[in-house]
Coordinates of C-alpha atoms and ligand atoms in Angstrom, one line a residue:
X1 CA 124.7 46.8 -201.9
X2 CA 122.6 49.8 -203.0
X3 CA 120.9 51.7 -200.1
X4 CA 117.9 53.8 -201.2
X5 CA 117.7 56.1 -198.2
X6 CA 114.2 57.3 -198.9
X7 CA 112.8 53.8 -199.3
X8 CA 110.4 53.1 -196.4
X9 CA 110.8 49.3 -197.0
X10 CA 114.6 49.3 -196.4
X11 CA 114.5 48.0 -192.8
X12 CA 111.5 45.7 -193.2
X13 CA 109.6 47.3 -190.3
X14 CA 107.0 49.0 -192.5
X15 CA 104.8 46.8 -194.7
X16 CA 101.7 47.3 -196.7
X17 CA 98.4 45.9 -195.3
X18 CA 97.2 42.4 -196.3
X19 CA 94.4 43.9 -198.4
X20 CA 97.0 45.5 -200.7
X21 CA 99.0 42.3 -201.0
X22 CA 95.8 40.3 -201.6
X23 CA 94.8 42.7 -204.4
X24 CA 98.0 42.0 -206.3
X25 CA 97.7 38.3 -205.7
X26 CA 94.2 38.4 -207.2
X27 CA 95.5 40.5 -210.1
X28 CA 98.1 38.0 -211.0
X29 CA 95.4 35.4 -211.8
X30 CA 93.8 37.7 -214.3
X31 CA 94.6 37.1 -218.0
X32 CA 94.1 40.9 -218.6
X33 CA 96.9 41.8 -216.1
X34 CA 99.5 40.2 -218.3
X35 CA 99.2 42.1 -221.5
X36 CA 100.0 45.7 -222.4
X37 CA 97.4 48.2 -221.3
X38 CA 96.6 51.6 -222.9
X39 CA 99.6 53.8 -222.6
X40 CA 97.8 56.2 -220.3
X41 CA 96.4 53.3 -218.2
X42 CA 93.4 51.0 -218.0
X43 CA 90.1 52.9 -217.7
X44 CA 89.1 51.1 -214.4
X45 CA 92.4 52.1 -212.8
X46 CA 92.0 55.7 -213.9
X47 CA 88.4 55.7 -212.6
X48 CA 89.6 54.4 -209.3
X49 CA 92.3 57.1 -209.1
X50 CA 89.8 59.8 -210.0
X51 CA 87.6 58.7 -207.1
X52 CA 90.5 58.4 -204.7
X53 CA 91.7 61.9 -205.7
X54 CA 88.3 63.7 -205.1
X55 CA 90.1 65.8 -202.4
X56 CA 92.0 67.5 -205.3
X57 CA 88.9 68.9 -206.8
X58 CA 86.7 67.5 -209.6
X59 CA 88.7 64.7 -211.4
X60 CA 87.5 62.7 -214.3
X61 CA 89.1 59.4 -215.5
X62 CA 90.3 61.3 -218.6
X63 CA 92.2 63.7 -216.4
X64 CA 94.4 60.9 -215.1
X65 CA 97.5 59.4 -216.7
X66 CA 99.0 56.3 -215.0
X67 CA 102.7 56.4 -214.7
X68 CA 105.6 54.2 -213.7
X69 CA 106.0 55.9 -210.3
X70 CA 105.6 59.5 -209.3
X71 CA 109.0 60.3 -210.9
X72 CA 107.6 59.3 -214.3
X73 CA 104.6 61.6 -213.7
X74 CA 107.1 64.4 -212.9
X75 CA 109.0 63.6 -216.1
X76 CA 105.8 63.9 -218.2
X77 CA 104.8 67.1 -216.4
X78 CA 108.2 68.8 -216.9
X79 CA 108.5 67.6 -220.5
X80 CA 105.0 68.7 -221.5
X81 CA 105.2 72.2 -220.0
X82 CA 108.8 73.3 -220.7
X83 CA 110.9 73.5 -223.9
X84 CA 114.6 73.5 -224.1
X85 CA 115.9 77.0 -223.2
X86 CA 113.0 77.6 -220.9
X87 CA 113.1 77.2 -217.1
X88 CA 111.2 75.6 -214.2
X89 CA 111.3 76.9 -210.6
X90 CA 112.0 74.4 -207.9
X91 CA 112.2 74.8 -204.1
X92 CA 115.5 75.0 -202.3
X93 CA 116.0 72.8 -200.4
X94 CA 114.1 70.2 -202.5
X95 CA 114.1 66.8 -203.9
X96 CA 116.6 66.9 -206.7
X97 CA 115.0 64.8 -209.4
X98 CA 113.7 67.9 -211.2
X99 CA 117.3 68.9 -212.0
X100 CA 118.0 65.5 -213.5
X101 CA 114.8 65.5 -215.6
X102 CA 115.0 69.1 -216.8
X103 CA 118.6 69.4 -217.5
X104 CA 118.5 66.2 -219.7
X105 CA 116.0 68.1 -221.9
X106 CA 118.0 71.3 -222.0
X107 CA 115.5 73.0 -219.6
X108 CA 117.1 75.3 -217.0
X109 CA 116.3 74.9 -213.3
X110 CA 116.0 78.0 -211.1
X111 CA 115.6 77.8 -207.4
X112 CA 113.3 79.7 -205.0
X113 CA 114.1 79.7 -201.3
X114 CA 112.3 78.0 -198.5
X115 CA 112.6 79.6 -195.0
X116 CA 114.0 77.3 -192.3
X117 CA 112.9 79.6 -189.5
X118 CA 109.4 79.8 -190.8
X119 CA 108.6 76.1 -191.0
X120 CA 110.1 76.0 -194.5
X121 CA 107.4 78.2 -196.0
X122 CA 108.2 79.6 -199.4
X123 CA 110.0 82.9 -199.5
X124 CA 107.3 84.5 -201.6
X125 CA 109.2 87.5 -202.7
X126 CA 112.1 85.3 -203.9
X127 CA 109.6 83.0 -205.7
X128 CA 108.1 86.0 -207.6
X129 CA 111.5 87.5 -208.4
X130 CA 112.7 84.2 -210.0
X131 CA 109.9 84.2 -212.5
X132 CA 110.9 85.5 -216.0
X133 CA 109.5 85.3 -219.5
X134 CA 110.9 81.8 -220.0
X135 CA 109.5 80.3 -216.8
X136 CA 107.2 77.5 -217.7
X137 CA 106.3 75.9 -214.4
X138 CA 106.6 76.3 -210.6
X139 CA 107.2 73.0 -208.7
X140 CA 105.6 72.9 -205.3
X141 CA 106.5 69.8 -203.1
X142 CA 103.9 69.5 -200.3
X143 CA 104.4 67.8 -197.9
X144 CA 108.0 68.2 -198.5
X145 CA 111.0 66.0 -199.1
X146 CA 113.4 66.9 -197.4
X147 CA 111.9 69.4 -195.0
X148 CA 108.8 67.6 -193.8
X149 CA 106.8 70.8 -194.0
X150 CA 103.1 70.9 -194.7
X151 CA 101.7 74.1 -196.0
X152 CA 98.6 75.8 -194.7
X153 CA 95.7 76.6 -197.0
X154 CA 96.6 80.3 -196.7
X155 CA 100.2 79.7 -197.7
X156 CA 99.1 77.6 -200.7
X157 CA 96.8 80.4 -201.8
X158 CA 99.7 82.9 -201.6
X159 CA 101.7 80.6 -203.9
X160 CA 98.7 80.2 -206.3
X161 CA 98.3 84.0 -206.3
X162 CA 101.8 84.5 -207.6
X163 CA 101.4 81.8 -210.2
X164 CA 98.1 83.4 -211.3
X165 CA 99.4 86.9 -211.6
X166 CA 102.4 85.7 -213.6
X167 CA 100.4 83.1 -215.6
X168 CA 102.6 80.2 -214.7
X169 CA 101.2 76.7 -214.2
X170 CA 102.1 74.6 -211.2
X171 CA 103.5 71.1 -210.9
X172 CA 102.3 69.9 -207.5
X173 CA 104.4 67.0 -206.3
X174 CA 102.1 65.4 -203.7
X175 CA 103.7 62.0 -203.4
X176 CA 103.4 62.5 -199.6
X177 CA 99.7 63.5 -199.7
X178 CA 97.9 62.7 -196.4
X179 CA 101.3 62.1 -194.7
X180 CA 100.6 64.7 -192.0
X181 CA 101.3 64.7 -188.3
X182 CA 98.7 65.5 -185.6
X183 CA 97.7 69.2 -185.5
X184 CA 98.5 69.8 -189.2
X185 CA 96.3 69.6 -192.2
X186 CA 97.2 68.6 -195.8
X187 CA 95.3 70.4 -198.5
X188 CA 95.7 69.5 -202.2
X189 CA 97.0 72.5 -203.9
X190 CA 94.7 71.9 -207.0
X191 CA 91.6 72.1 -204.8
X192 CA 92.4 75.8 -204.1
X193 CA 93.2 76.9 -207.7
X194 CA 90.6 78.5 -209.8
X195 CA 92.5 79.7 -212.9
X196 CA 96.0 78.3 -212.4
X197 CA 96.5 75.0 -214.2
X198 CA 97.9 72.4 -211.8
X199 CA 99.5 69.1 -212.8
X200 CA 99.4 66.9 -209.6
X201 CA 101.8 64.0 -209.4
X202 CA 101.4 61.3 -206.9
X203 CA 101.3 57.5 -206.5
X204 CA 101.2 54.4 -204.3
X205 CA 104.9 54.6 -203.5
X206 CA 105.0 56.2 -200.0
X207 CA 101.5 56.0 -198.6
X208 CA 101.1 52.4 -199.4
X209 CA 104.8 51.5 -198.7
X210 CA 105.4 49.9 -202.1
X211 CA 108.0 52.0 -204.0
X212 CA 109.1 49.0 -206.0
X213 CA 105.7 48.5 -207.6
X214 CA 106.3 51.7 -209.6
X215 CA 102.8 52.9 -209.7
X216 CA 102.2 56.6 -209.9
X217 CA 99.9 59.0 -211.7
X218 CA 99.5 62.5 -213.1
X219 CA 96.2 64.4 -212.8
X220 CA 95.5 67.4 -215.0
X221 CA 93.5 70.2 -213.2
X222 CA 92.7 72.9 -215.8
X223 CA 89.3 74.2 -214.8
X224 CA 89.4 77.2 -217.0
X225 CA 90.9 75.3 -220.0
X226 CA 94.1 77.5 -219.9
X227 CA 96.3 74.7 -221.1
X228 CA 94.0 73.7 -223.9
X229 CA 93.9 70.4 -225.7
X230 CA 97.5 70.6 -226.7
X231 CA 98.9 69.8 -223.3
X232 CA 96.5 66.9 -222.8
X233 CA 97.5 65.6 -226.2
X234 CA 101.1 66.1 -225.4
X235 CA 100.8 64.1 -222.1
X236 CA 99.0 61.4 -223.9
X237 CA 101.7 61.2 -226.6
X238 CA 104.5 61.3 -224.0
X239 CA 102.8 58.4 -222.2
X240 CA 103.4 56.2 -225.2
X241 CA 107.1 56.4 -224.8
X242 CA 107.1 53.5 -222.3
X243 CA 104.0 51.7 -223.6
X244 CA 102.2 52.3 -220.3
X245 CA 103.0 51.3 -216.7
X246 CA 102.8 47.9 -215.0
X247 CA 99.4 46.3 -215.7
X248 CA 99.6 43.9 -212.8
X249 CA 99.3 46.7 -210.3
X250 CA 96.9 48.7 -212.5
X251 CA 94.4 45.8 -212.2
X252 CA 94.8 45.8 -208.5
X253 CA 94.4 49.5 -208.1
X254 CA 90.6 49.7 -207.5
X255 CA 90.9 47.2 -204.6
X256 CA 94.1 48.8 -203.2
X257 CA 92.5 52.3 -203.2
X258 CA 89.2 51.2 -201.7
X259 CA 90.0 48.3 -199.4
X260 CA 93.0 49.6 -197.5
X261 CA 91.7 50.4 -193.9
X262 CA 92.2 53.9 -192.5
X263 CA 93.8 52.2 -189.4
X264 CA 96.8 51.2 -191.6
X265 CA 97.4 54.8 -192.7
X266 CA 96.9 56.1 -189.1
X267 CA 99.4 53.6 -187.7
X268 CA 102.1 54.4 -190.2
X269 CA 101.7 58.2 -189.5
X270 CA 101.7 57.6 -185.8
X271 CA 104.9 55.6 -186.0
X272 CA 106.7 58.3 -188.1
X273 CA 105.5 61.1 -185.9
X274 CA 106.7 59.3 -182.8
X275 CA 110.1 58.8 -184.5
X276 CA 110.1 62.5 -185.4
X277 CA 109.5 63.5 -181.8
X278 CA 112.2 61.0 -180.6
X279 CA 114.8 62.4 -183.0
X280 CA 113.9 66.0 -182.2
X281 CA 114.1 65.4 -178.4
X282 CA 117.3 63.5 -178.7
X283 CA 119.1 65.9 -181.0
X284 CA 117.9 69.4 -179.9
X285 CA 120.4 69.6 -177.0
X286 CA 123.3 68.3 -179.0
X287 CA 126.0 70.9 -179.4
X288 CA 126.2 72.1 -183.0
X289 CA 122.9 70.7 -184.2
X290 CA 119.5 72.3 -184.6
X291 CA 116.8 69.8 -185.6
X292 CA 113.7 71.3 -187.2
X293 CA 110.6 69.4 -186.2
X294 CA 108.7 68.3 -189.3
X295 CA 104.9 68.5 -189.8
X296 CA 104.6 65.5 -192.1
X297 CA 106.3 63.3 -194.7
X298 CA 109.2 61.0 -193.6
X299 CA 112.2 63.3 -193.0
X300 CA 113.8 65.8 -190.7
X301 CA 116.2 68.5 -191.6
X302 CA 118.9 69.3 -189.1
X303 CA 121.0 72.5 -189.2
X304 CA 124.7 71.9 -188.6
X305 CA 126.4 74.9 -187.0
X306 CA 129.5 74.6 -189.0
X307 CA 131.3 77.2 -187.0
X308 CA 131.4 74.8 -184.1
X309 CA 133.1 72.1 -186.3
X310 CA 136.1 74.0 -187.7
X311 CA 137.8 70.8 -188.9
X312 CA 135.0 70.1 -191.3
X313 CA 134.9 72.2 -194.4
X314 CA 131.2 71.6 -195.1
X315 CA 128.2 69.5 -194.5
X316 CA 129.5 66.9 -196.9
X317 CA 132.7 66.4 -194.9
X318 CA 130.6 66.4 -191.7
X319 CA 128.3 63.5 -192.8
X320 CA 131.3 61.7 -194.4
X321 CA 133.1 61.6 -191.0
X322 CA 129.9 60.8 -189.1
X323 CA 129.6 57.8 -191.4
X324 CA 133.2 56.8 -191.0
X325 CA 133.3 57.1 -187.3
X326 CA 129.8 56.2 -186.2
X327 CA 128.3 54.3 -189.1
X328 CA 125.4 56.7 -189.2
X329 CA 124.5 57.9 -192.7
X330 CA 122.7 61.2 -193.3
X331 CA 122.3 63.0 -196.6
X332 CA 124.2 66.2 -196.7
X333 CA 122.2 69.4 -197.4
X334 CA 124.2 69.8 -200.5
X335 CA 122.2 67.0 -202.0
X336 CA 119.2 69.4 -201.8
X337 CA 121.1 72.5 -202.8
X338 CA 121.1 73.6 -199.1
X339 CA 124.5 73.5 -197.4
X340 CA 125.0 73.4 -193.6
X341 CA 122.1 71.0 -193.1
X342 CA 121.6 67.3 -193.2
X343 CA 118.5 65.2 -193.6
X344 CA 117.6 62.1 -191.6
X345 CA 115.0 59.5 -192.5
X346 CA 112.2 58.8 -190.0
X347 CA 111.0 55.4 -191.2
X348 CA 113.8 53.4 -189.5
X349 CA 112.9 51.1 -186.5
X350 CA 112.8 53.1 -183.3
X351 CA 115.7 51.3 -181.6
X352 CA 117.9 52.0 -184.7
X353 CA 116.9 55.7 -184.7
X354 CA 117.5 55.9 -180.9
X355 CA 121.0 54.4 -181.4
X356 CA 121.7 56.6 -184.4
X357 CA 120.8 59.8 -182.4
X358 CA 123.1 58.7 -179.5
X359 CA 126.0 58.2 -181.9
X360 CA 125.3 61.6 -183.5
X361 CA 125.5 63.1 -180.1
X362 CA 128.8 61.4 -179.3
X363 CA 130.2 62.5 -182.6
X364 CA 129.2 66.1 -182.0
X365 CA 130.3 66.1 -178.4
X366 CA 133.7 64.8 -179.5
X367 CA 134.2 67.2 -182.4
X368 CA 133.0 70.3 -180.6
X369 CA 134.9 69.8 -177.3
X370 CA 138.2 68.2 -178.4
X371 CA 138.4 69.8 -181.7
X372 CA 142.1 70.9 -181.5
X373 CA 143.1 67.3 -180.8
X374 CA 141.1 66.1 -183.7
X375 CA 142.3 64.5 -186.8
X376 CA 139.6 64.6 -189.4
X377 CA 139.2 61.5 -191.5
X378 CA 139.5 62.8 -195.0
X379 CA 137.8 60.1 -196.9
X380 CA 136.3 60.8 -200.3
X381 CA 132.5 61.2 -199.8
X382 CA 131.9 59.8 -203.3
X383 CA 133.5 56.5 -202.1
X384 CA 131.3 56.5 -199.0
X385 CA 128.1 57.5 -200.7
X386 CA 128.5 56.0 -204.1
X387 CA 126.0 53.3 -203.3
X388 CA 123.4 55.6 -201.8
X389 CA 120.7 57.1 -204.0
X390 CA 119.9 60.6 -203.0
X391 CA 116.1 60.4 -202.8
Ligands
PLP1 C1 109.2 64.5 -203.4 C2 109.3 63.2 -204.1 N1 108.7 63.2 -205.3 C3 108.8 62.0 -206.1 C4 109.5 60.9 -205.6 C5 109.6 59.7 -206.5 O1 108.5 58.8 -206.3 P1 108.4 57.4 -207.1 O2 109.3 56.4 -206.3 O3 107.0 57.1 -207.0 O4 108.9 57.7 -208.5 C6 110.1 60.9 -204.3 C7 110.8 59.8 -203.8 O5 111.5 59.8 -202.8 C8 110.0 62.1 -203.6 O6 110.6 62.3 -202.4

């Protein structure tokens, strides 16, 4: 069995609303939903996305390219902005798909640090120091996987300022757009940028709870025409590589984006936020753990005070043993280039989360108090995690 740990449908407790299901049922009857579409997507679907994305700034249908999931949009963005031998800057910790996409094309990945003690804000000095003559894009993930951070307007402006002074475009991964807990505000990065070109990548995946439908999009924001026609042409050419995304869902998009009730989104966020509070409350007193309360998205990062667990070499061995002893699976920080942490997923049913937190507490109690008696299970993490996709 393959477990996709970042898939909100895994446990069956979170489902799209009936309007979304109905939209696809209606689409299946259409003759036009069976054939190939234009490789950049059907015009009505691109129009619907342009309207849905008005919070990002002025968007026209010709600024939108439909993609097979947000990861395809990221692939187009990285491919069009960077050449082999150049580099892109990605956050650490961060979702690791950029490395896979870039390195396959001979593009280097350089990391800029996020600050765990400042709600995972960007270390601005580090970001600026990483930029060199070969830097072709800065990736910003907001809200963040794995941190669950949501940047304030001011912080986004600070990032944009660095990009502007150094003339580097931004790839804004906003697949968790609008996924924000109470008291926090999501602002589309592109809405704040005057001169820095922003390629925003998003999709239905998380917000509409349909990752398997593989419907994402890329939106070009280039108000001063800095990227010129070449980049738009390049994106259009690149989109022909897969002959366009799934037409069945494209045809359903106008209904999906306009008919989904706000109450559906509110309920999903409320559920995830309540799980975040539950996990934080349950784990904050556990010896050796320091959960960091997220502000949005679907994840929580937890620091593992490795010094209190001397029998474990690193976070990988910690989660490996947690899995072997308590059947609780967390992704080790190493998966996000950030050792001594682990990430938990907040979309699981409440009773499962409660039980998982209890077991984590038992595990930590045991390994911090009776550590000299301990015999660490030295299983190979690859064997444990080989069926788990790190997303
Ligand atoms: C930050 C981030 N970007 C992109 C993706 C990929 O989205 P999609 O499934 O739409 O390709 C994910 C999936 O977990 C993600 O966490």
